[in-house]
Tab-separated table of N, CA and C in Angstrom:
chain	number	residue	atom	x	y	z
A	219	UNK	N	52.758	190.184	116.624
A	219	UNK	CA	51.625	190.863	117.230
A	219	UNK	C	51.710	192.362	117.022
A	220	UNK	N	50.863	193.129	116.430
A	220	UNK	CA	50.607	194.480	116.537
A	220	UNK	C	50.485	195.098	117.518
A	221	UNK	N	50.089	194.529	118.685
A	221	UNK	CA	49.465	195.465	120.269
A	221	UNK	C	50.327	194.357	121.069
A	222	UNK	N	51.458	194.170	121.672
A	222	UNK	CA	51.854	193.328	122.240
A	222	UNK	C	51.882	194.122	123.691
A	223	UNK	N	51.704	193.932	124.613
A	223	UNK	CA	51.811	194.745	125.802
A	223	UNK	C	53.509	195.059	126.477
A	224	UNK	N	54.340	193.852	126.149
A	224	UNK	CA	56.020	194.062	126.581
A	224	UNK	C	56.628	194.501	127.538
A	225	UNK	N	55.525	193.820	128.548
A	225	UNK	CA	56.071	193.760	130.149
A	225	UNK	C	57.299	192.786	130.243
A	226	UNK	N	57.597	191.971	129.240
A	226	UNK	CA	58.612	190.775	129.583
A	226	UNK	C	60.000	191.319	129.736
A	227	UNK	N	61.331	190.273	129.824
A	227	UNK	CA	62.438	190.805	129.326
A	227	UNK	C	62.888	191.093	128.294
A	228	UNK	N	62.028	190.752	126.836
A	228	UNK	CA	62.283	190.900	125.653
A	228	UNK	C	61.434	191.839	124.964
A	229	UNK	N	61.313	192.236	123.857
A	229	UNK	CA	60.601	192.878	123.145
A	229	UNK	C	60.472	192.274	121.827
A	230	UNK	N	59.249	192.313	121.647
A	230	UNK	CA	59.424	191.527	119.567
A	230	UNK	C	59.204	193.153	119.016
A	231	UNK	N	60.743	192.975	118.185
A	231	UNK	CA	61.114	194.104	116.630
A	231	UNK	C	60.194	193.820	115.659
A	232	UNK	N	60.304	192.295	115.224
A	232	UNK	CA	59.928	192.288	113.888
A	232	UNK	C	59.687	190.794	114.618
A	233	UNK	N	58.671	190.541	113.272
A	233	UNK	CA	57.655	189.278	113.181
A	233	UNK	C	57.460	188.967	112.027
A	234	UNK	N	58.151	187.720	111.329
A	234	UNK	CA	57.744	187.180	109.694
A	234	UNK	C	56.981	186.079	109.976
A	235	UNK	N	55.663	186.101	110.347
A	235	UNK	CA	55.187	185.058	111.060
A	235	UNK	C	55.461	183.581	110.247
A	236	UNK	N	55.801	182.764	111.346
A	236	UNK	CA	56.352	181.362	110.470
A	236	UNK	C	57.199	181.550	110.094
A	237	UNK	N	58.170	182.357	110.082
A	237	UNK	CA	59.434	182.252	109.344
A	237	UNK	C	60.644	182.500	110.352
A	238	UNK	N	60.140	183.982	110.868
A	238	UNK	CA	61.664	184.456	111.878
A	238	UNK	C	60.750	185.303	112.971
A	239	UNK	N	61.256	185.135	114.350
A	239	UNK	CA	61.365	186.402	114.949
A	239	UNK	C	62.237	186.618	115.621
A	240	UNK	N	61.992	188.234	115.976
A	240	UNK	CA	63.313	189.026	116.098
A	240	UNK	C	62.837	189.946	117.945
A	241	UNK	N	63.726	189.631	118.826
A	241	UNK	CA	63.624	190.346	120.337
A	241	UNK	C	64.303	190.936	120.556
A	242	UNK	N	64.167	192.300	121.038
A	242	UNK	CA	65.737	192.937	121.950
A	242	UNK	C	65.103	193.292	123.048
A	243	UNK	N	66.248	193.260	123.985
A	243	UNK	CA	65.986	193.634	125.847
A	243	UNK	C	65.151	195.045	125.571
A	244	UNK	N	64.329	194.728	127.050
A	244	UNK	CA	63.179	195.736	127.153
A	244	UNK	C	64.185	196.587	128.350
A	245	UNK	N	64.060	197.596	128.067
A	245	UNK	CA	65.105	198.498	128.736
A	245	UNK	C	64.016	198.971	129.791
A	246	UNK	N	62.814	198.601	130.172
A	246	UNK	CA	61.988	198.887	131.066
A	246	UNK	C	61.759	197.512	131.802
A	247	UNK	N	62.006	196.560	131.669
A	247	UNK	CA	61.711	195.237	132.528
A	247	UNK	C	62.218	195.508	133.716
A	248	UNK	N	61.397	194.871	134.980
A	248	UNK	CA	61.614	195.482	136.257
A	248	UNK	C	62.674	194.097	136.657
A	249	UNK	N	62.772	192.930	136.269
A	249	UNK	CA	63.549	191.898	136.940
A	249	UNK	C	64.966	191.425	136.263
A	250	UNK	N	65.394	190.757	136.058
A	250	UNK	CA	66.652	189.904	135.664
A	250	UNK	C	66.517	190.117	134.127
A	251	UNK	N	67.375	191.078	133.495
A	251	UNK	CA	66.968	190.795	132.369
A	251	UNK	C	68.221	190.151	131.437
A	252	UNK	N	67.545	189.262	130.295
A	252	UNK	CA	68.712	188.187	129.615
A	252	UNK	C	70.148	188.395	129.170
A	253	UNK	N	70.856	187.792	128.928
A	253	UNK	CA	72.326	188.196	128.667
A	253	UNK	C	72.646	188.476	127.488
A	254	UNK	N	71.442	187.961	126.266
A	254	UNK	CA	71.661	188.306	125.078
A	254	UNK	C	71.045	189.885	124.847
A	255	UNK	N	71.519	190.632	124.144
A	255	UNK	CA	70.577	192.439	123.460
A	255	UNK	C	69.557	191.928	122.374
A	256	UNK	N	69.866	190.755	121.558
A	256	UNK	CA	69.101	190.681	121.067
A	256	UNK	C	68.782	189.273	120.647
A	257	UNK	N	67.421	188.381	120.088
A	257	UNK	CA	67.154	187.092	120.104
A	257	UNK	C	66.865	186.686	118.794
A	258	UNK	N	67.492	186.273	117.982
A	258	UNK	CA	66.171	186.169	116.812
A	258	UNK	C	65.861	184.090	116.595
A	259	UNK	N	64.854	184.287	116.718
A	259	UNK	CA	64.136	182.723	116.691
A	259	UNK	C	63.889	182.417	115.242
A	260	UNK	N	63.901	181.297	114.622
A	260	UNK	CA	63.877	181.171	113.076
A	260	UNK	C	63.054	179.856	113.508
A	261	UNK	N	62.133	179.881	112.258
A	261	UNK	CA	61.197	178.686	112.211
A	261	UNK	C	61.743	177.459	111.464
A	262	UNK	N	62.226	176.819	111.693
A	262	UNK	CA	62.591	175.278	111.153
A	262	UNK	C	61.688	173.817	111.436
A	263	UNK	N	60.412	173.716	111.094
A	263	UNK	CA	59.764	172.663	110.864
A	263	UNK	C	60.387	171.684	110.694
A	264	UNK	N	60.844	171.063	109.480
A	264	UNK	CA	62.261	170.127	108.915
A	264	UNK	C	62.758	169.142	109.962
A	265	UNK	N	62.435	168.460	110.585
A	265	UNK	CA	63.377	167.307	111.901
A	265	UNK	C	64.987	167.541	111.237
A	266	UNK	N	64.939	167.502	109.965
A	266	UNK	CA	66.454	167.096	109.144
A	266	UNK	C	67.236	168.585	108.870
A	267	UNK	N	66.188	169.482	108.656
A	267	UNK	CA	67.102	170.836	108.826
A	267	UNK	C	67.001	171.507	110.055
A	268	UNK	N	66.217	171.261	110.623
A	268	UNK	CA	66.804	171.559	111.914
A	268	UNK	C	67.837	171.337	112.753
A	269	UNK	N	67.896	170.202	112.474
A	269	UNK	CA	69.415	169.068	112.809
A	269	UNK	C	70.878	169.385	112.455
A	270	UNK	N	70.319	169.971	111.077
A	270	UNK	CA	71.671	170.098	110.252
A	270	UNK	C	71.941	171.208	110.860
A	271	UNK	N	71.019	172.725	110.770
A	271	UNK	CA	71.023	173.893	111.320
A	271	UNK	C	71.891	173.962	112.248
A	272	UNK	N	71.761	173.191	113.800
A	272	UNK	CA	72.573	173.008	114.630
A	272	UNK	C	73.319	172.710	114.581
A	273	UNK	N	74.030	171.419	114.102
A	273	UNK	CA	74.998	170.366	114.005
A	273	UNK	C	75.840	171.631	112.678
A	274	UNK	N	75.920	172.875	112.085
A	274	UNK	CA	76.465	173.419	111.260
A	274	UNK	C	76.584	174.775	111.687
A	275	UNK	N	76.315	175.054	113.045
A	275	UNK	CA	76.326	176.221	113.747
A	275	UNK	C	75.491	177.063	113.456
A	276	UNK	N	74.606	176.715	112.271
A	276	UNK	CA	73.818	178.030	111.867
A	276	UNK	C	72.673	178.572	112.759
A	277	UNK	N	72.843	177.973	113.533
A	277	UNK	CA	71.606	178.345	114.545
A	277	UNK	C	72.828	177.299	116.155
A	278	UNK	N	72.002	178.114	117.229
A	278	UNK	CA	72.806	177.845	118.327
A	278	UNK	C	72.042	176.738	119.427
A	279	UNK	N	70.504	176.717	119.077
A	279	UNK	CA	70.202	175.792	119.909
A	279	UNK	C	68.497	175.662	119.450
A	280	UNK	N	68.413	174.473	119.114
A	280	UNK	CA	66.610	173.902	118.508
A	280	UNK	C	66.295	172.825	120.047
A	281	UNK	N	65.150	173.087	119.445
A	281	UNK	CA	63.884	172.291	120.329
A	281	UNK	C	63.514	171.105	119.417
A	282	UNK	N	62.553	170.329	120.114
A	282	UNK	CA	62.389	168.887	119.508
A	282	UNK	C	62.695	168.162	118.666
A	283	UNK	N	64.370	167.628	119.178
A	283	UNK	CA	64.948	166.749	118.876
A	283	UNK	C	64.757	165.150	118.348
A	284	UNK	N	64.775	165.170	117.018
A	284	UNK	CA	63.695	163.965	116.837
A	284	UNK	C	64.388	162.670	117.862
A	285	UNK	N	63.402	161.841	118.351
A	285	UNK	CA	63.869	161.175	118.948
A	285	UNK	C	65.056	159.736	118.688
A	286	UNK	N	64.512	159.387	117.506
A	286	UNK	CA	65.574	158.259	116.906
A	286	UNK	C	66.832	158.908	115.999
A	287	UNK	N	66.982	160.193	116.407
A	287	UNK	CA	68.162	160.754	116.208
A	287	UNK	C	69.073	161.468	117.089
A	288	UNK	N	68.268	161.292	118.314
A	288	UNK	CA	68.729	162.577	119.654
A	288	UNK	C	70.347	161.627	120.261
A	289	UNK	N	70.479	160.533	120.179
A	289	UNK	CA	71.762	159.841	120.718
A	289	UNK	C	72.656	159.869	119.871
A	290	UNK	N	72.533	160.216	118.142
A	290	UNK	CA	73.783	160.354	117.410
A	290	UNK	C	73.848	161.958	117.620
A	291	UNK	N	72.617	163.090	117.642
A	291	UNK	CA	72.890	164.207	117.521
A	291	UNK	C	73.651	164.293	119.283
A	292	UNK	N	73.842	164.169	119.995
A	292	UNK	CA	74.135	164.068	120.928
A	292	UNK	C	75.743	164.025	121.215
A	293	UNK	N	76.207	162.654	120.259
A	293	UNK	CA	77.505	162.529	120.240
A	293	UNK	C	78.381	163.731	119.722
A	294	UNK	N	77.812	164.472	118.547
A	294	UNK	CA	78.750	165.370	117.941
A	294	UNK	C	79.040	166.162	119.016
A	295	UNK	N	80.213	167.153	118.795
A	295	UNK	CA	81.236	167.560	119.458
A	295	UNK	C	80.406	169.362	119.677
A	296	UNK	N	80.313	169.588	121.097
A	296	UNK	CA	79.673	170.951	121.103
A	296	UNK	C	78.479	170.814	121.476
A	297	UNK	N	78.384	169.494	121.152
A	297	UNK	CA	76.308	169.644	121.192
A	297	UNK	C	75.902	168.762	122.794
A	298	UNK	N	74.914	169.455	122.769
A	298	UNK	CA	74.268	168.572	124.647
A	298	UNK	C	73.222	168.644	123.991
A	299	UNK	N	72.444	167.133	124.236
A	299	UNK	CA	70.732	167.219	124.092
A	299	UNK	C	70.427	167.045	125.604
A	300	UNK	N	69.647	167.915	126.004
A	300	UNK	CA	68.858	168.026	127.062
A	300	UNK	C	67.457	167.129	126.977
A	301	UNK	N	66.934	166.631	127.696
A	301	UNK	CA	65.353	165.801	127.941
A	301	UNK	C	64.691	166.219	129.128
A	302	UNK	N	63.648	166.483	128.494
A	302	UNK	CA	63.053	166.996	129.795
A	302	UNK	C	61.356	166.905	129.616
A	303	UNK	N	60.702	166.563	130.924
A	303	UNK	CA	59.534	165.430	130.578
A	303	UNK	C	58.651	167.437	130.817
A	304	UNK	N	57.423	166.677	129.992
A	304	UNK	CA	56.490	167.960	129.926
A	304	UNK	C	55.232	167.574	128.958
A	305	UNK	N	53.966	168.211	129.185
A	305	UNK	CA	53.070	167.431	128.479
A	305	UNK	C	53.097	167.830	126.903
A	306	UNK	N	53.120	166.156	126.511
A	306	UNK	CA	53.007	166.071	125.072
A	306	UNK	C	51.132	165.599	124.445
A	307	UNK	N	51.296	166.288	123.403
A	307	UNK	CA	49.903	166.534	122.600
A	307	UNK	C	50.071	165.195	121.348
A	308	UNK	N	49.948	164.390	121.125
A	308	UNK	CA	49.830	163.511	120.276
A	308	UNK	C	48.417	162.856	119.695
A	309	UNK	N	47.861	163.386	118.469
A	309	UNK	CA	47.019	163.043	117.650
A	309	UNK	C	47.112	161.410	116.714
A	310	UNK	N	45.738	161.087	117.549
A	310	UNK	CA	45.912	159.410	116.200
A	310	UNK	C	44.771	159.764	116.102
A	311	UNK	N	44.846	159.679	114.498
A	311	UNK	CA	43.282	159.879	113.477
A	311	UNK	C	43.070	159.137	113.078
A	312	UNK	N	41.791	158.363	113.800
A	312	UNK	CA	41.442	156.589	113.344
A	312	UNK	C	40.262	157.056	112.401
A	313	UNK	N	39.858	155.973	111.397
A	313	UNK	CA	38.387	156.531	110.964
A	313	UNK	C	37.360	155.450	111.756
A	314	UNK	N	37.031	155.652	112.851
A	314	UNK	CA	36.437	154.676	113.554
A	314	UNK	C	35.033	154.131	113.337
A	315	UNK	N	34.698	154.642	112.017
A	315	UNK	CA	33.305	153.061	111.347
A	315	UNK	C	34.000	152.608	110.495
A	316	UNK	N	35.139	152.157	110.957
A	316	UNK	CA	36.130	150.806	109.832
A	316	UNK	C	37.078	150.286	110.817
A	317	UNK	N	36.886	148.865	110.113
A	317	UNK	CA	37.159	147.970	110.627
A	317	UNK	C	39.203	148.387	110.975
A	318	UNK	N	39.852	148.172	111.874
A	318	UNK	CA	39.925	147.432	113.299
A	318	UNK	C	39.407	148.223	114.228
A	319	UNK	N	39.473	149.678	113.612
A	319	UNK	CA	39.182	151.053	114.746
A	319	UNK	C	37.822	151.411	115.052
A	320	UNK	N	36.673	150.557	114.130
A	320	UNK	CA	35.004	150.180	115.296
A	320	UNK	C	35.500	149.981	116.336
A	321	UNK	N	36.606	148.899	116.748
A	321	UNK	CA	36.034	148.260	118.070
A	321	UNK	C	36.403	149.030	119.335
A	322	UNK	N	35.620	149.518	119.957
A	322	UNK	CA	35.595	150.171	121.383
A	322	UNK	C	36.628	149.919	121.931
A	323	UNK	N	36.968	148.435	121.983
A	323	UNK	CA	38.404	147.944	123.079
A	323	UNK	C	39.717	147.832	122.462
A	324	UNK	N	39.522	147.957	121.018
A	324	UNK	CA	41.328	148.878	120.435
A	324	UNK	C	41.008	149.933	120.647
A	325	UNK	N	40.317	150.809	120.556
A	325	UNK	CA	40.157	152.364	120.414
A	325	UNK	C	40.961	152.682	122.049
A	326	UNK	N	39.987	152.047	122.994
A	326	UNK	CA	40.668	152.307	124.560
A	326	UNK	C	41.895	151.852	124.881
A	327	UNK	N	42.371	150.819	124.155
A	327	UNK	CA	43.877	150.574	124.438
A	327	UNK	C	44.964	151.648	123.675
A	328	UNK	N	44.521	151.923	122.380
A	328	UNK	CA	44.993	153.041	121.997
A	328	UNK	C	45.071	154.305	122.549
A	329	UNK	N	44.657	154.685	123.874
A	329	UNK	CA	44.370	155.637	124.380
A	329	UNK	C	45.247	155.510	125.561
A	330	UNK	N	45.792	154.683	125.793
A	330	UNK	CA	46.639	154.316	127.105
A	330	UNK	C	47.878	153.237	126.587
């Protein structure tokens, strides 16, 4: 962001959008501010390099843990997967004037 306002505990340095960003403590934040000076977040799309990322130290801690991998990534040594319920966004793109996804009453069971 160019105009970020940076009332938080962090500040964004630098921004490679989609790729990396980069925070250091806001030396003006009025509350608790973090234990790290500085944050940098890296974009890893990849389920499989993300995985590796962690599981190889190169990074210290990812978010969405694919799920039919979260109990072996789990076992390795160092690592905790955390779960924690929160609303999920999940897209099914039916083409619904074709056949099975016309019918009104798969479409609604698909929905629940």
């Amino acid at each position: 962001p160019d105009a970020a306002i940076g009332t938080g505990p962090y500040v964004m340095k630098e921004v490679d959008m989609g790729v990396r960003f980069v925070a250091e403590k806001n030396p003006n934040y009025w509350g608790d501010i973090g234990h790290a000076d500085t944050i940098e977040m890296l974009v890893i799309n990849d389920n499989t390099a993300r995985v590796a990322a962690l599981q190889s130290g190169q990074v210290d801690i990812i978010d969405r843990v694919p799920p039919r991998t979260a109990g072996l990534v789990s076992r390795a040594p160092g690592i905790t997967v955390a779960s924690t319920a929160g609303p999920g966004h999940y897209v099914f793109i039916a083409h619904v004037n074709t056949a099975p996804f016309d019918n009104p009453d798969l479409m609604m069971a698909l929905k629940y």
